[in-house]
Amino acid sequence: MVAMNQETLLDLWGKARYWIAFFGIRRLVSAVVTGVVAVTLVWLILRPSEPPIEASLPLATLPVVTTTSTPSYVTVHVAGAVKSPGVYRLAPLARVVDAVTAAGGPKSDADLERINLAQVLIDTEQVFIPVRTTRSVTPSIAPRHRPTTTIATPRSPTQQETPQSNNALIDLNSASSIELDALPGVGPATAKAIIDYRTSQGKFSRVEDLLNVAGIGPAKLAALRDLVTVAQ
């Protein structure tokens, strides 16, 4: 058995020397290293991926402990218009009305309408009850009015008194331009035309001669007939 092993080893050593002599020691070592690296890379690529340790471990769920601490009482300071002001301990969720009652109740001059009796009390707060005060009323003074000044507006010629109002007729042969201008429907131009006609043609012999004056027609003559006259 030992002799066989020695022969096998000698045979392998002989083959190794042959390949070393054939390829050279450097080429043989390089080929062996390259083969080992190639086998390693193939194994790394083809091996099944293992889950990470963190993912494989189950998450530990810790129980959530909720603690709700309800105070056994609230401490408030009651001051103002109460019979026994001071610091009082009341039950949780007590209201302002409970604090006022604990302080002996409100005084006769307490103004309870200015506070919210239904408000829930908060620990260490102050409850102040105000005193009813009389509101002063400021007398109102009526504003003084300035005297009103009436300014007379001059009347237009149609609004002024006509000869008919005082029963005085205008004489066409002696009336001035101002008197003629005061007649209804007669302006400065028509008054000048009447005077020019009277100067150039002579005195009017009758009222109907106004139709010969420029600017006077039958309608205007009818309006002037009862207001003018012709003195002989």
Short mmCIF file of C-alpha atoms in Angstrom, two decimals:
data_model
loop_
_atom_site.label_atom_id
_atom_site.label_comp_id
_atom_site.label_asym_id
_atom_site.label_seq_id
_atom_site.Cartn_x
_atom_site.Cartn_y
_atom_site.Cartn_z
CA MET A 1 0.00 0.00 0.00
CA VAL A 2 2.83 2.33 0.91
CA ALA A 3 4.72 1.32 -2.22
CA MET A 4 1.65 2.10 -4.35
CA ASN A 5 1.29 5.53 -2.80
CA GLN A 6 4.90 6.28 -3.45
CA GLU A 7 4.55 5.22 -7.05
CA THR A 8 1.47 7.40 -7.44
CA LEU A 9 3.23 10.36 -5.95
CA LEU A 10 6.22 9.82 -8.18
CA ASP A 11 3.94 9.58 -11.18
CA LEU A 12 2.17 12.81 -10.27
CA TRP A 13 5.47 14.52 -9.63
CA GLY A 14 6.71 13.40 -13.00
CA LYS A 15 3.63 14.76 -14.73
CA ALA A 16 3.95 18.01 -12.82
CA ARG A 17 7.56 18.36 -13.88
CA TYR A 18 6.49 17.71 -17.46
CA TRP A 19 3.84 20.43 -17.43
CA ILE A 20 6.19 22.81 -15.66
CA ALA A 21 8.83 22.18 -18.24
CA PHE A 22 6.25 22.51 -21.03
CA PHE A 23 4.50 25.72 -19.90
CA GLY A 24 7.04 27.26 -17.62
CA ILE A 25 6.63 27.91 -13.93
CA ARG A 26 5.26 31.42 -14.37
CA ARG A 27 2.63 30.47 -16.92
CA LEU A 28 1.52 27.53 -14.87
CA VAL A 29 1.14 29.60 -11.69
CA SER A 30 -0.72 32.31 -13.62
CA ALA A 31 -3.10 29.74 -15.11
CA VAL A 32 -3.80 28.22 -11.70
CA VAL A 33 -4.50 31.64 -10.13
CA THR A 34 -6.73 32.64 -13.04
CA GLY A 35 -8.71 29.44 -12.71
CA VAL A 36 -9.18 29.91 -8.98
CA VAL A 37 -10.37 33.51 -9.47
CA ALA A 38 -12.78 32.47 -12.23
CA VAL A 39 -14.29 29.70 -10.14
CA THR A 40 -14.67 32.08 -7.20
CA LEU A 41 -16.45 34.71 -9.32
CA VAL A 42 -18.83 32.14 -10.79
CA TRP A 43 -19.66 30.88 -7.31
CA LEU A 44 -20.31 34.40 -6.01
CA ILE A 45 -22.62 35.19 -8.94
CA LEU A 46 -24.58 31.96 -8.94
CA ARG A 47 -24.94 31.41 -5.21
CA PRO A 48 -28.44 32.05 -3.77
CA SER A 49 -28.85 35.41 -2.02
CA GLU A 50 -29.45 35.15 1.69
CA PRO A 51 -31.69 37.64 3.47
CA PRO A 52 -29.91 40.12 5.73
CA ILE A 53 -29.78 39.37 9.37
CA GLU A 54 -31.87 42.44 10.24
CA ALA A 55 -34.65 41.37 7.89
CA SER A 56 -34.68 37.80 9.06
CA LEU A 57 -35.11 38.74 12.68
CA PRO A 58 -38.71 39.36 13.77
CA LEU A 59 -39.47 42.84 15.02
CA ALA A 60 -40.01 43.00 18.70
CA THR A 61 -43.31 44.70 19.45
CA LEU A 62 -43.30 46.47 22.74
CA PRO A 63 -46.61 46.99 24.47
CA VAL A 64 -47.76 50.62 24.49
CA VAL A 65 -48.57 51.69 27.97
CA THR A 66 -50.92 54.67 28.17
CA THR A 67 -51.25 56.32 31.49
CA THR A 68 -54.00 58.83 32.01
CA SER A 69 -53.61 60.62 35.24
CA THR A 70 -56.75 62.40 36.29
CA PRO A 71 -56.16 64.97 39.02
CA SER A 72 -58.11 64.33 42.13
CA TYR A 73 -58.93 68.03 42.56
CA VAL A 74 -58.31 71.52 41.15
CA THR A 75 -57.08 74.43 43.21
CA VAL A 76 -58.39 77.90 42.34
CA HIS A 77 -58.26 81.35 43.86
CA VAL A 78 -61.65 83.03 44.19
CA ALA A 79 -61.48 86.82 44.61
CA GLY A 80 -63.60 89.90 44.11
CA ALA A 81 -67.24 90.36 45.05
CA VAL A 82 -67.70 87.10 46.99
CA LYS A 83 -68.49 86.66 50.66
CA SER A 84 -65.42 84.54 51.53
CA PRO A 85 -62.60 85.07 49.02
CA GLY A 86 -59.70 82.65 49.20
CA VAL A 87 -58.11 79.49 47.79
CA TYR A 88 -60.38 76.47 47.37
CA ARG A 89 -60.02 72.88 46.25
CA LEU A 90 -62.79 71.65 44.01
CA ALA A 91 -63.60 68.47 42.15
CA PRO A 92 -62.24 67.93 38.63
CA LEU A 93 -64.30 69.54 35.85
CA ALA A 94 -65.82 71.95 38.36
CA ARG A 95 -67.16 75.20 36.96
CA VAL A 96 -67.01 78.86 37.92
CA VAL A 97 -70.40 78.70 39.60
CA ASP A 98 -69.02 75.97 41.89
CA ALA A 99 -66.10 78.19 42.87
CA VAL A 100 -68.44 81.10 43.65
CA THR A 101 -70.60 78.81 45.77
CA ALA A 102 -67.54 77.48 47.63
CA ALA A 103 -66.53 81.08 48.41
CA GLY A 104 -69.83 81.72 50.19
CA GLY A 105 -71.74 82.98 47.18
CA PRO A 106 -71.72 86.38 45.48
CA LYS A 107 -72.17 89.66 47.28
CA SER A 108 -75.16 91.89 46.64
CA ASP A 109 -73.11 94.17 44.40
CA ALA A 110 -71.54 91.35 42.35
CA ASP A 111 -71.93 91.68 38.59
CA LEU A 112 -72.42 88.06 37.54
CA GLU A 113 -73.49 89.04 34.02
CA ARG A 114 -69.91 89.94 33.14
CA ILE A 115 -68.50 86.44 33.80
CA ASN A 116 -69.19 82.98 32.39
CA LEU A 117 -70.51 80.88 35.27
CA ALA A 118 -70.51 77.73 33.12
CA GLN A 119 -66.79 77.85 32.29
CA VAL A 120 -64.76 74.80 33.39
CA LEU A 121 -62.10 75.61 35.98
CA ILE A 122 -58.39 75.08 35.35
CA ASP A 123 -55.98 74.18 38.10
CA THR A 124 -54.13 77.17 39.69
CA GLU A 125 -56.28 79.81 37.97
CA GLN A 126 -57.93 82.83 39.59
CA VAL A 127 -61.67 83.46 39.45
CA PHE A 128 -62.41 87.17 39.89
CA ILE A 129 -65.98 88.36 40.42
CA PRO A 130 -66.35 92.03 39.37
CA VAL A 131 -68.42 94.62 41.23
CA ARG A 132 -71.44 96.17 39.57
CA THR A 133 -70.74 99.80 38.72
CA THR A 134 -73.14 102.60 37.84
CA ARG A 135 -72.47 103.82 34.37
CA SER A 136 -72.36 107.58 34.05
CA VAL A 137 -74.56 109.03 31.35
CA THR A 138 -73.05 111.95 29.50
CA PRO A 139 -75.74 114.54 28.74
CA SER A 140 -76.07 115.22 25.09
CA ILE A 141 -75.97 118.88 24.04
CA ALA A 142 -78.04 119.86 21.07
CA PRO A 143 -75.91 121.50 18.39
CA ARG A 144 -76.42 125.19 17.91
CA HIS A 145 -77.80 126.23 14.56
CA ARG A 146 -76.52 129.22 12.72
CA PRO A 147 -79.12 131.74 11.56
CA THR A 148 -80.11 131.15 8.00
CA THR A 149 -79.61 134.10 5.68
CA THR A 150 -82.07 134.31 2.83
CA ILE A 151 -80.61 135.84 -0.29
CA ALA A 152 -83.12 137.37 -2.63
CA THR A 153 -82.78 136.17 -6.19
CA PRO A 154 -83.46 138.80 -8.83
CA ARG A 155 -86.47 137.97 -10.91
CA SER A 156 -86.28 137.54 -14.62
CA PRO A 157 -88.10 140.00 -16.84
CA THR A 158 -90.99 137.56 -17.14
CA GLN A 159 -91.26 137.36 -13.32
CA GLN A 160 -91.12 141.11 -12.73
CA GLU A 161 -94.23 143.13 -12.39
CA THR A 162 -95.80 143.92 -15.72
CA PRO A 163 -97.78 147.00 -16.50
CA GLN A 164 -100.88 144.83 -16.24
CA SER A 165 -100.19 144.14 -12.56
CA ASN A 166 -100.33 147.83 -11.64
CA ASN A 167 -102.84 148.77 -14.39
CA ALA A 168 -100.25 150.97 -16.18
CA LEU A 169 -99.92 150.53 -19.95
CA ILE A 170 -96.67 151.18 -21.78
CA ASP A 171 -96.88 153.93 -24.39
CA LEU A 172 -95.12 152.72 -27.52
CA ASN A 173 -94.37 156.30 -28.59
CA SER A 174 -92.70 157.43 -25.35
CA ALA A 175 -91.45 154.26 -23.60
CA SER A 176 -87.74 153.89 -23.00
CA SER A 177 -85.73 150.81 -23.93
CA ILE A 178 -85.79 149.68 -20.27
CA GLU A 179 -89.57 149.84 -20.13
CA LEU A 180 -89.91 148.00 -23.44
CA ASP A 181 -87.39 145.37 -22.31
CA ALA A 182 -89.60 144.68 -19.27
CA LEU A 183 -92.46 143.51 -21.50
CA PRO A 184 -92.91 139.72 -21.80
CA GLY A 185 -91.23 138.32 -24.89
CA VAL A 186 -89.39 141.58 -25.61
CA GLY A 187 -85.65 141.57 -25.17
CA PRO A 188 -83.03 144.25 -25.67
CA ALA A 189 -82.89 143.62 -29.43
CA THR A 190 -86.67 143.90 -29.90
CA ALA A 191 -86.83 146.98 -27.67
CA LYS A 192 -84.13 148.64 -29.81
CA ALA A 193 -86.03 147.64 -32.98
CA ILE A 194 -89.21 149.33 -31.65
CA ILE A 195 -87.32 152.54 -30.87
CA ASP A 196 -85.56 152.49 -34.28
CA TYR A 197 -88.91 152.04 -36.04
CA ARG A 198 -90.41 154.89 -34.03
CA THR A 199 -87.47 157.15 -34.89
CA SER A 200 -87.39 156.35 -38.60
CA GLN A 201 -91.10 155.89 -39.37
CA GLY A 202 -92.63 158.25 -36.87
CA LYS A 203 -94.95 157.57 -33.99
CA PHE A 204 -97.14 154.50 -33.82
CA SER A 205 -100.71 155.24 -34.80
CA ARG A 206 -102.07 151.99 -33.45
CA VAL A 207 -100.83 148.91 -31.55
CA GLU A 208 -101.09 146.72 -34.66
CA ASP A 209 -98.20 148.70 -36.18
CA LEU A 210 -95.88 146.51 -34.08
CA LEU A 211 -96.19 143.90 -36.85
CA ASN A 212 -93.98 146.22 -38.93
CA VAL A 213 -91.15 145.88 -36.38
CA ALA A 214 -88.58 143.15 -37.04
CA GLY A 215 -88.91 140.28 -34.55
CA ILE A 216 -92.59 140.80 -33.72
CA GLY A 217 -95.18 138.45 -35.17
CA PRO A 218 -98.88 137.80 -34.57
CA ALA A 219 -98.23 135.64 -31.50
CA LYS A 220 -96.04 138.24 -29.81
CA LEU A 221 -98.49 140.99 -30.76
CA ALA A 222 -101.31 139.05 -29.07
CA ALA A 223 -99.19 138.82 -25.89
CA LEU A 224 -98.45 142.58 -25.92
CA ARG A 225 -101.86 143.88 -26.99
CA ASP A 226 -103.23 144.31 -23.45
CA LEU A 227 -99.94 145.70 -22.08
CA VAL A 228 -99.17 148.56 -24.44
CA THR A 229 -100.99 151.58 -25.78
CA VAL A 230 -100.51 154.35 -28.33
CA ALA A 231 -100.92 157.90 -27.06
CA GLN A 232 -102.15 160.39 -29.60
#
